[in-house]
JSON list of C-alpha atoms in Angstrom, two decimals:
[
{"chain": "A", "resi": 1, "resn": "MET", "atom": "CA", "xyz": [-40.27, 6.65, 9.99]},
{"chain": "A", "resi": 2, "resn": "PRO", "atom": "CA", "xyz": [-36.52, 7.50, 9.29]},
{"chain": "A", "resi": 3, "resn": "PRO", "atom": "CA", "xyz": [-35.69, 8.83, 5.84]},
{"chain": "A", "resi": 4, "resn": "LYS", "atom": "CA", "xyz": [-34.48, 6.24, 3.23]},
{"chain": "A", "resi": 5, "resn": "PHE", "atom": "CA", "xyz": [-31.04, 7.14, 1.97]},
{"chain": "A", "resi": 6, "resn": "LYS", "atom": "CA", "xyz": [-30.36, 7.32, -1.77]},
{"chain": "A", "resi": 7, "resn": "PHE", "atom": "CA", "xyz": [-26.94, 5.80, -1.29]},
{"chain": "A", "resi": 8, "resn": "THR", "atom": "CA", "xyz": [-25.48, 3.03, 0.87]},
{"chain": "A", "resi": 9, "resn": "ARG", "atom": "CA", "xyz": [-22.31, 3.56, 2.93]},
{"chain": "A", "resi": 10, "resn": "GLU", "atom": "CA", "xyz": [-20.50, 1.31, 0.48]},
{"chain": "A", "resi": 11, "resn": "GLN", "atom": "CA", "xyz": [-21.58, 3.39, -2.49]},
{"chain": "A", "resi": 12, "resn": "ILE", "atom": "CA", "xyz": [-20.41, 6.57, -0.81]},
{"chain": "A", "resi": 13, "resn": "ILE", "atom": "CA", "xyz": [-17.08, 4.98, 0.16]},
{"chain": "A", "resi": 14, "resn": "SER", "atom": "CA", "xyz": [-16.65, 3.80, -3.42]},
{"chain": "A", "resi": 15, "resn": "ALA", "atom": "CA", "xyz": [-17.32, 7.27, -4.76]},
{"chain": "A", "resi": 16, "resn": "ALA", "atom": "CA", "xyz": [-14.98, 8.76, -2.14]},
{"chain": "A", "resi": 17, "resn": "LEU", "atom": "CA", "xyz": [-12.25, 6.32, -3.26]},
{"chain": "A", "resi": 18, "resn": "ASP", "atom": "CA", "xyz": [-12.79, 7.49, -6.83]},
{"chain": "A", "resi": 19, "resn": "VAL", "atom": "CA", "xyz": [-12.51, 11.16, -5.79]},
{"chain": "A", "resi": 20, "resn": "THR", "atom": "CA", "xyz": [-9.32, 10.37, -3.91]},
{"chain": "A", "resi": 21, "resn": "ARG", "atom": "CA", "xyz": [-7.90, 8.62, -6.92]},
{"chain": "A", "resi": 22, "resn": "LYS", "atom": "CA", "xyz": [-8.50, 11.64, -9.05]},
{"chain": "A", "resi": 23, "resn": "ASN", "atom": "CA", "xyz": [-7.68, 14.41, -6.62]},
{"chain": "A", "resi": 24, "resn": "GLY", "atom": "CA", "xyz": [-5.77, 12.98, -3.71]},
{"chain": "A", "resi": 25, "resn": "ILE", "atom": "CA", "xyz": [-7.08, 12.90, -0.11]},
{"chain": "A", "resi": 26, "resn": "ALA", "atom": "CA", "xyz": [-6.96, 16.65, 0.08]},
{"chain": "A", "resi": 27, "resn": "GLY", "atom": "CA", "xyz": [-9.54, 16.79, -2.76]},
{"chain": "A", "resi": 28, "resn": "LEU", "atom": "CA", "xyz": [-12.03, 14.65, -0.82]},
{"chain": "A", "resi": 29, "resn": "THR", "atom": "CA", "xyz": [-14.44, 17.27, 0.34]},
{"chain": "A", "resi": 30, "resn": "ALA", "atom": "CA", "xyz": [-18.10, 17.05, 0.98]},
{"chain": "A", "resi": 31, "resn": "ARG", "atom": "CA", "xyz": [-18.73, 19.18, -2.03]},
{"chain": "A", "resi": 32, "resn": "GLY", "atom": "CA", "xyz": [-16.48, 17.11, -4.25]},
{"chain": "A", "resi": 33, "resn": "LEU", "atom": "CA", "xyz": [-17.99, 13.81, -2.99]},
{"chain": "A", "resi": 34, "resn": "ALA", "atom": "CA", "xyz": [-21.51, 15.11, -3.51]},
{"chain": "A", "resi": 35, "resn": "ALA", "atom": "CA", "xyz": [-20.62, 16.09, -7.11]},
{"chain": "A", "resi": 36, "resn": "GLU", "atom": "CA", "xyz": [-19.17, 12.62, -7.76]},
{"chain": "A", "resi": 37, "resn": "LEU", "atom": "CA", "xyz": [-22.44, 11.09, -6.39]},
{"chain": "A", "resi": 38, "resn": "GLY", "atom": "CA", "xyz": [-24.51, 13.61, -8.42]},
{"chain": "A", "resi": 39, "resn": "SER", "atom": "CA", "xyz": [-26.24, 14.57, -5.24]},
{"chain": "A", "resi": 40, "resn": "SER", "atom": "CA", "xyz": [-26.17, 17.04, -2.38]},
{"chain": "A", "resi": 41, "resn": "ALA", "atom": "CA", "xyz": [-23.99, 16.47, 0.66]},
{"chain": "A", "resi": 42, "resn": "LYS", "atom": "CA", "xyz": [-27.05, 15.49, 2.78]},
{"chain": "A", "resi": 43, "resn": "PRO", "atom": "CA", "xyz": [-26.96, 11.68, 2.02]},
{"chain": "A", "resi": 44, "resn": "ILE", "atom": "CA", "xyz": [-23.27, 11.68, 3.01]},
{"chain": "A", "resi": 45, "resn": "PHE", "atom": "CA", "xyz": [-23.95, 13.13, 6.46]},
{"chain": "A", "resi": 46, "resn": "GLY", "atom": "CA", "xyz": [-27.00, 11.03, 6.97]},
{"chain": "A", "resi": 47, "resn": "LEU", "atom": "CA", "xyz": [-24.67, 7.95, 6.91]},
{"chain": "A", "resi": 48, "resn": "PHE", "atom": "CA", "xyz": [-21.41, 9.51, 8.22]},
{"chain": "A", "resi": 49, "resn": "LYS", "atom": "CA", "xyz": [-20.72, 11.67, 11.20]},
{"chain": "A", "resi": 50, "resn": "ASN", "atom": "CA", "xyz": [-18.31, 13.94, 9.31]},
{"chain": "A", "resi": 51, "resn": "MET", "atom": "CA", "xyz": [-15.74, 13.95, 6.49]},
{"chain": "A", "resi": 52, "resn": "GLU", "atom": "CA", "xyz": [-13.08, 12.58, 8.80]},
{"chain": "A", "resi": 53, "resn": "GLU", "atom": "CA", "xyz": [-15.10, 9.35, 9.09]},
{"chain": "A", "resi": 54, "resn": "VAL", "atom": "CA", "xyz": [-15.38, 9.22, 5.33]},
{"chain": "A", "resi": 55, "resn": "GLN", "atom": "CA", "xyz": [-11.62, 9.75, 4.98]},
{"chain": "A", "resi": 56, "resn": "ASN", "atom": "CA", "xyz": [-10.91, 6.96, 7.53]},
{"chain": "A", "resi": 57, "resn": "GLU", "atom": "CA", "xyz": [-13.17, 4.66, 5.48]},
{"chain": "A", "resi": 58, "resn": "VAL", "atom": "CA", "xyz": [-11.32, 5.61, 2.32]},
{"chain": "A", "resi": 59, "resn": "LEU", "atom": "CA", "xyz": [-7.96, 4.86, 4.10]},
{"chain": "A", "resi": 60, "resn": "SER", "atom": "CA", "xyz": [-9.42, 1.35, 5.03]},
{"chain": "A", "resi": 61, "resn": "ALA", "atom": "CA", "xyz": [-10.63, 0.76, 1.48]},
{"chain": "A", "resi": 62, "resn": "ALA", "atom": "CA", "xyz": [-7.35, 1.77, 0.01]},
{"chain": "A", "resi": 63, "resn": "ASN", "atom": "CA", "xyz": [-5.49, -0.50, 2.36]},
{"chain": "A", "resi": 64, "resn": "ALA", "atom": "CA", "xyz": [-7.85, -3.39, 1.43]},
{"chain": "A", "resi": 65, "resn": "LEU", "atom": "CA", "xyz": [-7.06, -2.75, -2.25]},
{"chain": "A", "resi": 66, "resn": "TYR", "atom": "CA", "xyz": [-3.38, -2.63, -1.56]},
{"chain": "A", "resi": 67, "resn": "GLN", "atom": "CA", "xyz": [-3.58, -5.91, 0.39]},
{"chain": "A", "resi": 68, "resn": "SER", "atom": "CA", "xyz": [-5.27, -7.50, -2.63]},
{"chain": "A", "resi": 69, "resn": "TYR", "atom": "CA", "xyz": [-2.43, -6.41, -4.82]},
{"chain": "A", "resi": 70, "resn": "ILE", "atom": "CA", "xyz": [0.04, -8.03, -2.46]},
{"chain": "A", "resi": 71, "resn": "GLN", "atom": "CA", "xyz": [-1.98, -11.26, -2.13]},
{"chain": "A", "resi": 72, "resn": "ASN", "atom": "CA", "xyz": [-2.58, -11.56, -5.92]},
{"chain": "A", "resi": 73, "resn": "GLY", "atom": "CA", "xyz": [1.07, -10.87, -6.59]},
{"chain": "A", "resi": 74, "resn": "MET", "atom": "CA", "xyz": [2.31, -13.43, -4.20]},
{"chain": "A", "resi": 75, "resn": "THR", "atom": "CA", "xyz": [-0.01, -16.17, -5.37]},
{"chain": "A", "resi": 76, "resn": "ASP", "atom": "CA", "xyz": [0.40, -15.42, -9.07]},
{"chain": "A", "resi": 77, "resn": "SER", "atom": "CA", "xyz": [3.63, -17.44, -9.17]},
{"chain": "A", "resi": 78, "resn": "LYS", "atom": "CA", "xyz": [5.15, -15.33, -11.92]},
{"chain": "A", "resi": 79, "resn": "TYR", "atom": "CA", "xyz": [7.81, -14.31, -9.41]},
{"chain": "A", "resi": 80, "resn": "PRO", "atom": "CA", "xyz": [8.95, -15.92, -6.14]},
{"chain": "A", "resi": 81, "resn": "PRO", "atom": "CA", "xyz": [6.59, -14.83, -3.43]},
{"chain": "A", "resi": 82, "resn": "TYR", "atom": "CA", "xyz": [8.87, -12.32, -1.64]},
{"chain": "A", "resi": 83, "resn": "LYS", "atom": "CA", "xyz": [9.95, -10.70, -4.87]},
{"chain": "A", "resi": 84, "resn": "ALA", "atom": "CA", "xyz": [6.28, -10.72, -5.97]},
{"chain": "A", "resi": 85, "resn": "SER", "atom": "CA", "xyz": [5.36, -8.61, -2.87]},
{"chain": "A", "resi": 86, "resn": "GLY", "atom": "CA", "xyz": [7.81, -5.94, -3.76]},
{"chain": "A", "resi": 87, "resn": "ILE", "atom": "CA", "xyz": [6.70, -5.89, -7.43]},
{"chain": "A", "resi": 88, "resn": "ALA", "atom": "CA", "xyz": [3.08, -5.70, -6.28]},
{"chain": "A", "resi": 89, "resn": "TYR", "atom": "CA", "xyz": [3.98, -2.80, -4.08]},
{"chain": "A", "resi": 90, "resn": "ILE", "atom": "CA", "xyz": [5.54, -0.99, -6.98]},
{"chain": "A", "resi": 91, "resn": "GLN", "atom": "CA", "xyz": [2.69, -1.94, -9.28]},
{"chain": "A", "resi": 92, "resn": "PHE", "atom": "CA", "xyz": [0.22, -0.47, -6.76]},
{"chain": "A", "resi": 93, "resn": "ALA", "atom": "CA", "xyz": [2.21, 2.75, -6.79]},
{"chain": "A", "resi": 94, "resn": "LYS", "atom": "CA", "xyz": [2.12, 2.88, -10.59]},
{"chain": "A", "resi": 95, "resn": "GLU", "atom": "CA", "xyz": [-1.65, 2.07, -10.94]},
{"chain": "A", "resi": 96, "resn": "GLU", "atom": "CA", "xyz": [-3.03, 3.75, -7.86]},
{"chain": "A", "resi": 97, "resn": "LYS", "atom": "CA", "xyz": [-0.74, 6.77, -7.47]},
{"chain": "A", "resi": 98, "resn": "GLU", "atom": "CA", "xyz": [-3.01, 8.79, -5.16]},
{"chain": "A", "resi": 99, "resn": "LEU", "atom": "CA", "xyz": [-3.98, 5.82, -3.05]},
{"chain": "A", "resi": 100, "resn": "PHE", "atom": "CA", "xyz": [-0.34, 4.85, -2.69]},
{"chain": "A", "resi": 101, "resn": "LYS", "atom": "CA", "xyz": [0.45, 8.38, -1.51]},
{"chain": "A", "resi": 102, "resn": "LEU", "atom": "CA", "xyz": [-2.40, 8.20, 0.99]},
{"chain": "A", "resi": 103, "resn": "LEU", "atom": "CA", "xyz": [-1.12, 4.91, 2.39]},
{"chain": "A", "resi": 104, "resn": "PHE", "atom": "CA", "xyz": [2.65, 5.37, 2.25]},
{"chain": "A", "resi": 105, "resn": "MET", "atom": "CA", "xyz": [3.48, 9.04, 1.79]},
{"chain": "A", "resi": 106, "resn": "ARG", "atom": "CA", "xyz": [1.43, 10.78, 4.53]},
{"chain": "A", "resi": 107, "resn": "ASP", "atom": "CA", "xyz": [2.60, 12.00, 7.86]},
{"chain": "A", "resi": 108, "resn": "ARG", "atom": "CA", "xyz": [3.03, 8.89, 10.14]},
{"chain": "A", "resi": 109, "resn": "THR", "atom": "CA", "xyz": [4.00, 10.76, 13.29]},
{"chain": "A", "resi": 110, "resn": "GLY", "atom": "CA", "xyz": [3.06, 8.64, 16.32]},
{"chain": "A", "resi": 111, "resn": "GLU", "atom": "CA", "xyz": [2.92, 5.39, 14.35]},
{"chain": "A", "resi": 112, "resn": "LYS", "atom": "CA", "xyz": [5.49, 2.81, 15.30]},
{"chain": "A", "resi": 113, "resn": "ILE", "atom": "CA", "xyz": [6.88, 0.63, 12.55]},
{"chain": "A", "resi": 114, "resn": "GLU", "atom": "CA", "xyz": [7.48, -2.16, 14.89]},
{"chain": "A", "resi": 115, "resn": "GLU", "atom": "CA", "xyz": [3.76, -2.46, 15.39]},
{"chain": "A", "resi": 116, "resn": "ASN", "atom": "CA", "xyz": [3.32, -3.94, 11.88]},
{"chain": "A", "resi": 117, "resn": "ARG", "atom": "CA", "xyz": [5.60, -6.98, 12.43]},
{"chain": "A", "resi": 118, "resn": "ALA", "atom": "CA", "xyz": [2.59, -9.28, 12.67]},
{"chain": "A", "resi": 119, "resn": "GLU", "atom": "CA", "xyz": [1.23, -7.92, 9.40]},
{"chain": "A", "resi": 120, "resn": "ILE", "atom": "CA", "xyz": [4.45, -8.76, 7.57]},
{"chain": "A", "resi": 121, "resn": "ARG", "atom": "CA", "xyz": [5.04, -12.09, 9.30]},
{"chain": "A", "resi": 122, "resn": "PRO", "atom": "CA", "xyz": [4.30, -14.15, 6.16]},
{"chain": "A", "resi": 123, "resn": "MET", "atom": "CA", "xyz": [7.17, -12.32, 4.41]},
{"chain": "A", "resi": 124, "resn": "LEU", "atom": "CA", "xyz": [9.48, -12.74, 7.38]},
{"chain": "A", "resi": 125, "resn": "ASN", "atom": "CA", "xyz": [8.78, -16.45, 7.35]},
{"chain": "A", "resi": 126, "resn": "ILE", "atom": "CA", "xyz": [9.82, -16.60, 3.65]},
{"chain": "A", "resi": 127, "resn": "ILE", "atom": "CA", "xyz": [13.00, -14.81, 4.41]},
{"chain": "A", "resi": 128, "resn": "MET", "atom": "CA", "xyz": [13.81, -16.89, 7.46]},
{"chain": "A", "resi": 129, "resn": "LYS", "atom": "CA", "xyz": [13.17, -20.13, 5.55]},
{"chain": "A", "resi": 130, "resn": "ASN", "atom": "CA", "xyz": [15.03, -19.10, 2.40]},
{"chain": "A", "resi": 131, "resn": "LEU", "atom": "CA", "xyz": [18.12, -17.59, 4.17]},
{"chain": "A", "resi": 132, "resn": "GLY", "atom": "CA", "xyz": [18.21, -19.60, 7.44]},
{"chain": "A", "resi": 133, "resn": "ILE", "atom": "CA", "xyz": [18.30, -16.53, 9.65]},
{"chain": "A", "resi": 134, "resn": "SER", "atom": "CA", "xyz": [16.48, -15.51, 12.80]},
{"chain": "A", "resi": 135, "resn": "GLU", "atom": "CA", "xyz": [13.28, -13.51, 12.83]},
{"chain": "A", "resi": 136, "resn": "ASP", "atom": "CA", "xyz": [15.03, -10.34, 14.03]},
{"chain": "A", "resi": 137, "resn": "GLU", "atom": "CA", "xyz": [17.54, -10.67, 11.17]},
{"chain": "A", "resi": 138, "resn": "ALA", "atom": "CA", "xyz": [14.70, -11.33, 8.68]},
{"chain": "A", "resi": 139, "resn": "TYR", "atom": "CA", "xyz": [13.00, -8.16, 9.97]},
{"chain": "A", "resi": 140, "resn": "LEU", "atom": "CA", "xyz": [16.09, -6.10, 9.40]},
{"chain": "A", "resi": 141, "resn": "PHE", "atom": "CA", "xyz": [16.65, -7.74, 5.97]},
{"chain": "A", "resi": 142, "resn": "HIS", "atom": "CA", "xyz": [13.06, -6.90, 5.07]},
{"chain": "A", "resi": 143, "resn": "LEU", "atom": "CA", "xyz": [13.38, -3.30, 6.21]},
{"chain": "A", "resi": 144, "resn": "GLU", "atom": "CA", "xyz": [16.56, -2.72, 4.27]},
{"chain": "A", "resi": 145, "resn": "LEU", "atom": "CA", "xyz": [15.08, -4.17, 1.06]},
{"chain": "A", "resi": 146, "resn": "TRP", "atom": "CA", "xyz": [11.81, -2.32, 1.67]},
{"chain": "A", "resi": 147, "resn": "LEU", "atom": "CA", "xyz": [13.71, 0.93, 1.66]},
{"chain": "A", "resi": 148, "resn": "PHE", "atom": "CA", "xyz": [14.90, 0.13, -1.89]},
{"chain": "A", "resi": 149, "resn": "VAL", "atom": "CA", "xyz": [11.36, -0.97, -3.06]},
{"chain": "A", "resi": 150, "resn": "HIS", "atom": "CA", "xyz": [9.68, 2.02, -1.46]},
{"chain": "A", "resi": 151, "resn": "GLY", "atom": "CA", "xyz": [12.19, 4.40, -3.16]},
{"chain": "A", "resi": 152, "resn": "ILE", "atom": "CA", "xyz": [11.35, 2.95, -6.58]},
{"chain": "A", "resi": 153, "resn": "ALA", "atom": "CA", "xyz": [7.57, 2.97, -5.86]},
{"chain": "A", "resi": 154, "resn": "THR", "atom": "CA", "xyz": [7.75, 6.58, -4.57]},
{"chain": "A", "resi": 155, "resn": "MET", "atom": "CA", "xyz": [9.61, 7.78, -7.69]},
{"chain": "A", "resi": 156, "resn": "ILE", "atom": "CA", "xyz": [6.95, 6.02, -9.86]},
{"chain": "A", "resi": 157, "resn": "ALA", "atom": "CA", "xyz": [4.03, 7.45, -7.86]},
{"chain": "A", "resi": 158, "resn": "THR", "atom": "CA", "xyz": [5.34, 10.94, -8.10]},
{"chain": "A", "resi": 159, "resn": "ASN", "atom": "CA", "xyz": [6.12, 10.60, -11.82]},
{"chain": "A", "resi": 160, "resn": "TYR", "atom": "CA", "xyz": [9.84, 11.04, -11.21]},
{"chain": "A", "resi": 161, "resn": "LEU", "atom": "CA", "xyz": [10.63, 7.95, -13.29]},
{"chain": "A", "resi": 162, "resn": "GLU", "atom": "CA", "xyz": [8.98, 5.29, -15.39]},
{"chain": "A", "resi": 163, "resn": "TRP", "atom": "CA", "xyz": [10.83, 2.02, -15.39]},
{"chain": "A", "resi": 164, "resn": "ASP", "atom": "CA", "xyz": [9.56, -1.14, -17.12]},
{"chain": "A", "resi": 165, "resn": "ILE", "atom": "CA", "xyz": [8.96, -4.31, -15.25]},
{"chain": "A", "resi": 166, "resn": "ASP", "atom": "CA", "xyz": [11.99, -6.03, -16.65]},
{"chain": "A", "resi": 167, "resn": "PHE", "atom": "CA", "xyz": [14.32, -3.39, -15.24]},
{"chain": "A", "resi": 168, "resn": "ILE", "atom": "CA", "xyz": [12.50, -3.40, -11.86]},
{"chain": "A", "resi": 169, "resn": "ASP", "atom": "CA", "xyz": [12.75, -7.20, -11.77]},
{"chain": "A", "resi": 170, "resn": "LYS", "atom": "CA", "xyz": [16.50, -7.02, -12.34]},
{"chain": "A", "resi": 171, "resn": "ALA", "atom": "CA", "xyz": [17.03, -4.22, -9.82]},
{"chain": "A", "resi": 172, "resn": "LEU", "atom": "CA", "xyz": [15.09, -6.08, -7.19]},
{"chain": "A", "resi": 173, "resn": "SER", "atom": "CA", "xyz": [17.14, -9.28, -7.81]},
{"chain": "A", "resi": 174, "resn": "ASP", "atom": "CA", "xyz": [20.39, -7.35, -7.57]},
{"chain": "A", "resi": 175, "resn": "ALA", "atom": "CA", "xyz": [19.37, -5.72, -4.25]},
{"chain": "A", "resi": 176, "resn": "PHE", "atom": "CA", "xyz": [18.10, -9.03, -2.83]},
{"chain": "A", "resi": 177, "resn": "LEU", "atom": "CA", "xyz": [21.22, -10.91, -3.79]},
{"chain": "A", "resi": 178, "resn": "GLY", "atom": "CA", "xyz": [23.44, -8.24, -2.36]},
{"chain": "A", "resi": 179, "resn": "LEU", "atom": "CA", "xyz": [21.72, -8.37, 0.98]},
{"chain": "A", "resi": 180, "resn": "LYS", "atom": "CA", "xyz": [21.56, -12.12, 0.91]},
{"chain": "A", "resi": 181, "resn": "CYS", "atom": "CA", "xyz": [25.38, -12.24, 0.52]},
{"chain": "A", "resi": 182, "resn": "ARG", "atom": "CA", "xyz": [25.89, -9.85, 3.43]},
{"chain": "A", "resi": 183, "resn": "TYR", "atom": "CA", "xyz": [23.52, -11.75, 5.73]},
{"chain": "A", "resi": 184, "resn": "ALA", "atom": "CA", "xyz": [24.96, -15.18, 4.61]},
{"chain": "A", "resi": 185, "resn": "GLY", "atom": "CA", "xyz": [28.37, -13.88, 5.69]},
{"chain": "A", "resi": 186, "resn": "ARG", "atom": "CA", "xyz": [27.07, -13.44, 9.26]},
{"chain": "A", "resi": 187, "resn": "ASN", "atom": "CA", "xyz": [26.37, -17.20, 9.74]}
]
């Protein structure tokens, strides 16, 4: 009869996510994860092939958490949906600094940004509807505004600055309206 494991895969992933929150992905080692679990490394490697598999699961779990921030922000109705997605991105960077770094500040060599167009289609649809522009123009609009949002989020995640939500709200409005004027002039 195979051995019964003390932990489930989900419990190990949850503990690995906590280790990553505290120490970053570089701090997610078998020893550190075992310490978080209050165990030896044996249960980890009974359920995972290696630490790379654990790290990939942490990446997936971090992305799921990030997606929940975006979904909750866009359905909250405190802000218009598109603005809410930017605020949620920044909020994720503020509240989950190490997970933000893992998702958005790692080496992305070999990844193609164009491959995520389907993932951001709901935001593109909002832009197209609100501004009356084509999908390609909406994509460029989104990329330009995302550079601004990502810059704020990165500075917050790295403790370079600490802005309150009212200032961020105003800054995002100013950037959006500036881009909107430029794109409106094209039609």
